[in-house]
Coordinates of C-alpha atoms and ligand atoms in Angstrom, one line a residue:
M227 CA 18.2 229.8 -65.9
T228 CA 17.0 226.4 -65.4
A229 CA 15.8 224.7 -62.2
I230 CA 18.1 222.7 -60.6
Y231 CA 17.0 219.7 -58.7
N232 CA 18.7 217.7 -56.2
F233 CA 18.7 213.9 -55.8
S234 CA 21.1 213.6 -53.0
A235 CA 20.3 210.4 -51.0
G236 CA 21.4 212.8 -47.6
P237 CA 22.0 215.5 -46.5
A238 CA 19.4 216.1 -49.0
V239 CA 17.0 218.5 -50.8
L240 CA 15.1 220.9 -48.5
P241 CA 11.6 223.0 -49.5
Q242 CA 12.3 225.8 -51.2
D243 CA 10.3 227.7 -49.0
V244 CA 11.7 226.7 -45.9
L245 CA 15.5 227.6 -47.1
K246 CA 13.6 231.5 -47.9
Q247 CA 12.1 232.0 -44.8
A248 CA 15.2 230.9 -43.1
Q249 CA 17.3 233.5 -45.0
E250 CA 14.5 235.9 -43.7
E251 CA 15.2 235.2 -40.5
L252 CA 18.4 234.4 -40.4
P253 CA 20.0 237.7 -38.8
N254 CA 17.2 238.7 -36.8
W255 CA 14.4 235.8 -35.7
H256 CA 11.0 237.4 -35.7
G257 CA 12.2 241.1 -34.4
S258 CA 14.3 239.5 -31.0
G259 CA 17.4 240.9 -32.4
M260 CA 18.6 237.6 -32.8
S261 CA 19.4 234.8 -35.0
V262 CA 18.1 231.7 -33.7
M263 CA 22.0 230.5 -34.1
E264 CA 22.8 232.8 -31.0
M265 CA 19.8 232.5 -28.8
S266 CA 20.3 230.9 -25.3
H267 CA 18.6 227.2 -25.8
R268 CA 16.9 228.4 -22.1
G269 CA 15.4 231.6 -23.4
K270 CA 11.9 231.7 -24.0
E271 CA 12.3 232.6 -27.9
F272 CA 14.1 229.0 -28.3
M273 CA 12.0 227.2 -25.8
G274 CA 9.1 228.8 -27.9
I275 CA 10.6 226.9 -31.3
I276 CA 11.4 223.8 -29.9
E277 CA 8.0 223.8 -28.0
R278 CA 6.2 224.7 -31.4
A279 CA 8.2 222.0 -33.5
E280 CA 7.1 219.3 -31.1
A281 CA 3.6 220.3 -30.8
D282 CA 3.6 220.3 -34.6
L283 CA 5.4 217.1 -35.3
R284 CA 3.2 215.4 -32.6
E285 CA -0.2 216.7 -34.6
L286 CA 1.6 215.8 -38.3
M287 CA 2.2 212.1 -36.8
N288 CA -0.3 211.8 -34.1
I289 CA 1.9 211.1 -31.3
P290 CA -0.1 210.1 -28.4
A291 CA 0.6 211.5 -24.9
N292 CA 2.1 208.7 -23.5
Y293 CA 5.3 208.9 -25.9
K294 CA 8.0 211.0 -25.6
V295 CA 9.8 213.2 -28.5
L296 CA 13.6 213.6 -28.5
F297 CA 15.5 215.9 -30.1
L298 CA 19.1 214.7 -30.0
Q299 CA 22.4 214.7 -31.8
G300 CA 24.7 212.0 -33.1
G301 CA 22.7 210.7 -35.8
A302 CA 20.7 207.8 -36.3
T303 CA 24.3 205.7 -36.0
A304 CA 24.0 207.0 -32.1
Q305 CA 20.5 205.4 -31.7
F306 CA 22.4 202.1 -32.9
S307 CA 24.0 202.1 -29.4
A308 CA 21.5 204.0 -27.4
I309 CA 18.7 201.5 -28.4
P310 CA 19.9 198.3 -26.6
M311 CA 21.3 200.6 -24.1
N312 CA 17.5 201.6 -23.3
L313 CA 15.5 198.5 -24.3
L314 CA 17.3 195.5 -23.2
R315 CA 15.7 196.0 -19.8
G316 CA 17.5 193.2 -18.0
K317 CA 17.3 191.2 -21.2
T318 CA 20.1 189.5 -23.1
T319 CA 18.8 189.1 -26.8
A320 CA 17.4 191.4 -29.3
D321 CA 15.5 190.6 -32.7
Y322 CA 17.2 192.1 -35.8
V323 CA 16.0 192.1 -39.5
Y324 CA 19.1 192.2 -41.8
T325 CA 17.9 194.0 -45.1
G326 CA 20.8 196.2 -46.3
E327 CA 23.6 198.2 -45.3
W328 CA 21.9 200.4 -42.5
A329 CA 20.5 197.1 -40.8
K330 CA 23.8 195.6 -41.1
K331 CA 25.5 198.8 -39.2
A332 CA 22.6 198.6 -36.7
I333 CA 23.3 195.1 -36.1
K334 CA 27.4 195.3 -35.6
E335 CA 26.7 197.8 -33.1
A336 CA 23.9 196.0 -31.3
K337 CA 26.3 192.9 -31.0
R338 CA 28.1 194.8 -28.7
Y339 CA 25.7 195.0 -26.1
C340 CA 23.9 191.7 -26.3
T341 CA 23.3 188.4 -28.4
V342 CA 21.4 189.3 -31.8
N343 CA 19.2 186.9 -33.3
I344 CA 18.5 187.7 -37.0
V345 CA 15.5 186.9 -37.6
A346 CA 14.5 187.1 -41.2
S347 CA 17.4 188.8 -44.0
S348 CA 17.2 189.3 -47.8
E349 CA 20.8 188.9 -48.2
D350 CA 20.3 185.9 -50.5
K351 CA 18.9 188.1 -53.2
N352 CA 21.4 191.1 -52.6
F353 CA 19.0 192.8 -50.1
M354 CA 16.6 193.7 -53.0
Y355 CA 13.1 192.9 -51.2
A356 CA 11.5 193.2 -47.8
P357 CA 11.7 189.8 -46.2
P358 CA 7.7 189.0 -45.9
Q359 CA 6.6 188.6 -42.0
S360 CA 6.2 184.7 -43.0
Q361 CA 9.5 184.2 -43.1
W362 CA 10.5 185.8 -39.5
K363 CA 11.6 183.7 -36.8
L364 CA 10.9 185.6 -33.9
N365 CA 11.8 184.9 -30.5
P366 CA 9.5 185.9 -27.9
D367 CA 12.1 186.5 -24.9
A368 CA 13.9 188.8 -27.4
A369 CA 13.7 192.6 -25.6
Y370 CA 12.9 194.5 -28.8
V371 CA 12.7 193.5 -32.6
H372 CA 14.5 196.4 -34.8
Y373 CA 14.0 196.8 -38.6
T374 CA 15.0 199.5 -41.3
S375 CA 11.7 200.4 -42.7
N376 CA 13.4 202.1 -45.6
E377 CA 16.6 201.0 -46.6
T378 CA 18.1 204.3 -48.1
I379 CA 21.1 202.7 -50.1
Q380 CA 19.0 199.5 -51.3
G381 CA 15.6 201.5 -51.9
V382 CA 13.5 198.6 -50.3
E383 CA 10.7 200.1 -47.9
F384 CA 8.4 198.4 -45.8
N385 CA 4.8 199.2 -47.1
W386 CA 3.4 196.7 -44.1
V387 CA 3.6 197.1 -40.3
P388 CA 5.6 194.0 -38.9
E389 CA 3.5 191.7 -36.1
T390 CA 5.4 191.0 -33.1
N391 CA 3.2 189.6 -30.7
G392 CA 3.4 191.8 -27.9
V393 CA 7.5 192.5 -28.3
P394 CA 8.3 196.3 -28.6
L395 CA 8.8 197.1 -32.2
V396 CA 11.7 199.8 -33.2
A397 CA 12.2 201.1 -36.3
D398 CA 14.8 203.2 -38.5
M399 CA 12.6 205.3 -40.3
S400 CA 15.7 207.8 -41.5
S401 CA 14.9 207.9 -44.8
H402 CA 10.9 207.8 -44.8
I403 CA 9.7 209.4 -41.7
L404 CA 6.7 211.7 -42.2
S405 CA 6.4 210.2 -46.2
R406 CA 3.6 208.6 -45.3
P407 CA 0.7 208.3 -42.0
I408 CA 2.0 205.4 -39.6
D409 CA 0.4 204.2 -36.5
I410 CA 2.6 205.2 -34.0
T411 CA 0.7 202.8 -31.5
K412 CA 2.1 199.7 -33.2
Y413 CA 5.7 201.0 -32.3
A414 CA 7.7 200.9 -29.1
L415 CA 10.5 203.3 -30.7
I416 CA 11.1 205.3 -33.7
Y417 CA 14.2 207.1 -34.8
A418 CA 15.3 209.0 -37.5
G419 CA 18.6 211.4 -38.4
A420 CA 16.9 214.5 -39.7
Q421 CA 19.2 214.7 -42.9
K422 CA 17.0 213.2 -45.4
N423 CA 13.1 214.1 -44.4
I424 CA 13.3 216.5 -41.7
G425 CA 15.9 219.1 -41.7
P426 CA 19.8 219.3 -42.0
A427 CA 21.9 217.1 -40.4
G428 CA 22.7 217.2 -36.4
L429 CA 19.4 216.4 -35.3
T430 CA 18.0 213.2 -34.8
I431 CA 14.7 212.4 -33.5
V432 CA 13.0 209.4 -31.2
I433 CA 10.0 208.9 -30.5
V434 CA 9.7 206.2 -27.8
R435 CA 7.0 204.9 -25.8
E436 CA 7.1 206.3 -22.0
D437 CA 6.8 202.7 -20.2
L438 CA 10.2 201.8 -21.5
L439 CA 12.5 204.3 -19.8
G440 CA 14.5 203.9 -17.0
N441 CA 16.2 200.9 -17.0
T442 CA 19.2 201.3 -18.8
L443 CA 22.7 199.4 -18.8
P444 CA 24.5 200.4 -16.1
F445 CA 27.5 202.1 -18.1
T446 CA 25.0 204.1 -20.4
P447 CA 26.3 207.7 -20.9
M448 CA 24.1 210.2 -19.5
L449 CA 23.4 211.7 -23.0
F450 CA 22.1 208.4 -24.3
D451 CA 19.6 207.8 -21.6
Y452 CA 16.2 208.5 -22.9
K453 CA 14.8 208.9 -19.4
V454 CA 17.6 211.9 -18.7
E455 CA 16.7 213.4 -21.9
A456 CA 12.6 213.1 -21.6
D457 CA 12.9 214.4 -18.3
N458 CA 15.0 217.4 -19.1
A459 CA 12.9 218.2 -22.5
S460 CA 16.2 217.0 -24.7
M461 CA 18.0 219.8 -22.5
M462 CA 20.2 217.7 -20.6
N463 CA 23.2 220.0 -22.7
T464 CA 23.1 222.1 -25.3
P465 CA 21.1 220.8 -28.4
P466 CA 21.3 221.2 -31.8
T467 CA 19.3 224.3 -31.9
Y468 CA 19.5 225.7 -35.5
A469 CA 18.8 222.2 -36.6
I470 CA 15.7 222.1 -34.3
Y471 CA 14.4 225.4 -35.8
M472 CA 14.9 224.5 -39.2
A473 CA 12.9 221.0 -38.4
G474 CA 10.5 223.5 -37.1
L475 CA 10.2 225.2 -40.6
V476 CA 9.7 222.0 -42.4
F477 CA 7.1 220.7 -39.8
A478 CA 5.1 224.0 -40.7
W479 CA 5.5 223.5 -44.2
L480 CA 4.0 219.8 -44.0
K481 CA 1.2 221.3 -42.2
K482 CA 0.4 224.3 -44.8
L483 CA 0.7 221.3 -47.5
G484 CA -2.0 219.2 -45.9
G485 CA -0.3 217.2 -43.9
I486 CA 0.9 213.7 -44.1
A487 CA -1.7 212.3 -46.1
K488 CA -1.4 214.9 -48.7
M489 CA 2.4 214.4 -48.6
E490 CA 1.8 210.8 -48.9
E491 CA -0.5 211.2 -52.2
I492 CA 2.2 213.5 -53.8
N493 CA 5.0 210.7 -53.0
I494 CA 3.0 208.1 -54.5
A495 CA 2.3 210.5 -57.5
K496 CA 6.2 211.5 -57.8
S497 CA 7.3 207.5 -57.4
K498 CA 4.9 206.4 -59.8
L499 CA 6.1 208.7 -62.5
L500 CA 9.6 207.5 -62.5
Y501 CA 9.1 203.8 -62.0
D502 CA 6.7 203.7 -64.6
Y503 CA 9.1 205.4 -67.0
I504 CA 12.0 202.6 -65.8
D505 CA 9.6 200.0 -66.1
S506 CA 8.5 201.1 -69.7
T507 CA 11.9 200.6 -71.2
D508 CA 14.9 198.2 -71.2
F509 CA 17.4 200.9 -71.2
Y510 CA 16.6 201.1 -67.5
Q511 CA 16.1 198.7 -64.7
S512 CA 15.1 198.9 -61.4
P513 CA 16.8 196.1 -59.4
V514 CA 13.7 196.1 -56.4
N515 CA 11.4 193.5 -56.1
K516 CA 8.6 195.5 -57.2
P517 CA 6.1 195.6 -54.1
D518 CA 8.9 196.8 -51.9
R519 CA 10.4 199.5 -54.0
S520 CA 10.7 202.5 -51.7
R521 CA 8.7 205.7 -52.6
M522 CA 12.0 207.8 -51.2
N523 CA 15.1 206.4 -52.8
V524 CA 15.2 205.1 -56.6
P525 CA 18.0 203.0 -57.4
F526 CA 18.3 202.1 -61.3
T527 CA 20.8 201.2 -63.7
L528 CA 21.3 201.6 -67.3
A529 CA 21.3 198.3 -69.6
K530 CA 24.8 199.8 -71.0
A531 CA 26.4 200.3 -67.8
D532 CA 29.4 202.0 -69.8
L533 CA 27.2 204.8 -70.2
D534 CA 27.3 205.3 -66.4
E535 CA 29.8 208.2 -66.6
E536 CA 28.1 209.9 -69.5
F537 CA 24.8 209.8 -67.8
L538 CA 25.7 211.5 -64.9
K539 CA 27.9 214.4 -66.6
Q540 CA 25.2 214.9 -69.0
A541 CA 22.4 214.6 -65.8
K542 CA 24.8 217.6 -64.1
A543 CA 24.6 219.6 -66.9
A544 CA 21.0 219.9 -67.0
G545 CA 20.9 220.6 -63.3
L546 CA 19.8 217.2 -61.9
L547 CA 22.3 216.6 -59.2
Q548 CA 23.6 214.0 -57.1
L549 CA 22.1 210.7 -59.1
K550 CA 25.4 208.5 -58.6
G551 CA 24.3 205.0 -57.1
H552 CA 25.9 203.7 -53.8
R553 CA 29.0 201.9 -54.3
S554 CA 27.2 198.8 -53.0
V555 CA 24.5 198.9 -55.9
G556 CA 26.2 200.6 -58.3
G557 CA 24.4 202.2 -61.5
M558 CA 22.2 205.6 -60.3
R559 CA 20.0 206.4 -57.1
A560 CA 17.2 209.0 -57.3
S561 CA 16.7 210.1 -53.7
I562 CA 13.0 211.8 -54.0
Y563 CA 12.1 212.9 -50.5
N564 CA 9.4 215.2 -49.4
A565 CA 11.1 218.5 -50.7
M566 CA 11.7 217.2 -54.2
P567 CA 8.8 218.9 -56.0
I568 CA 7.2 216.9 -58.3
D569 CA 8.5 219.4 -61.2
G570 CA 11.8 217.8 -60.6
V571 CA 10.8 214.1 -61.2
K572 CA 9.3 215.5 -64.2
S573 CA 12.5 216.7 -65.3
L574 CA 14.8 213.8 -64.4
V575 CA 12.2 211.4 -66.9
A576 CA 12.0 214.0 -69.6
F577 CA 16.0 213.8 -69.4
M578 CA 16.5 210.1 -68.9
T579 CA 13.8 209.8 -72.0
D580 CA 15.8 211.9 -74.2
F581 CA 19.1 210.2 -73.2
E582 CA 17.7 206.9 -74.0
T583 CA 16.7 208.5 -77.2
K584 CA 20.2 209.5 -77.9
N585 CA 22.2 206.5 -76.8
K586 CA 19.7 203.4 -77.7
Ligands
PLP773 C1 21.4 208.0 -43.1 C2 21.0 207.0 -42.6 C3 21.5 206.6 -41.1 C4 22.8 207.2 -40.4 O1 22.3 208.1 -40.4 P1 23.5 209.3 -39.5 O2 22.7 210.5 -39.6 O3 24.7 209.5 -40.5 O4 24.3 208.5 -38.3 C5 20.9 205.1 -40.5 N1 20.1 204.8 -41.0 C6 19.5 204.9 -42.1 C7 18.3 204.0 -42.7 C8 19.7 206.0 -42.9 O5 19.3 206.4 -44.2

């Protein structure tokens, strides 16, 4: 049987070793006689699982002690509302960078709670670049500055950290968290839905500096209040226990691999392989401004767009799944998250080369 590789943008590929471990542990976790799915979230077994997961994440990302790590639900989308509710803190405006589909959704939701100031936008070029800092028109009175550090749909990644002159910086890192080392201290809040680079859907991770907590809008639902969640160790209600367990296995897998610096090396190698090939031929194109190309999500188009369907059909037959691009961009998109092995990218490039030869 030939190997199958899943290039889905999310929910996405998980490490094979993690899936196998979860399979082994599924009916009876570590001799407890219970599946993780059956455990009380307040029992000592699950408390050990969530504490280990948090400790490993803190170690991997080098998270300082004055930051809280929250394990929440509702996806990154729930954070689009929770962020203004928690971070406005008496102010009435927030700065947002408009870089694509996810930024657009974050902005739309924030407008329900405050005046949104668009400080920079890449809409003029169909969102195919990251607006450079020199174009940002920051408001010094903004409650915070929000940007989408990797636009999953457009395949645009910031490889630099914005300077906000003391205004709290907030990043939606859903689709590239844990893919490269970052300096947490530059951020007030980082959030990410799990289903791209962390684990299964249903879990959202929020990393927030603790001095920002405790001043929410009056109507903030209890479950959206970061202070309430922090004070209750993310157990104000039943957390997504199985997704947390799976995330913990992924963190352990990353540690074993050599940590985030090692992961970044692999991600650089994988993305270079694919972009170099795309750039070597006129048959395929990458629409994204070169320095801003995402290492995680690689949109590309075929010069002959009438071959799109045939490409997808043959790719699927070759075991290369979920390569269809998002409808707003068209063409193809290969998401090559942490868990995508380099052999998957090699297989994709081999298939693309073969397809080109046969259809030139
Ligand atoms: C997938 C994604 C989201 C939405 O995540 P949900 O878990 O579906 O709410 C938000 N932002 C980015 C950058 C994403 O990739």
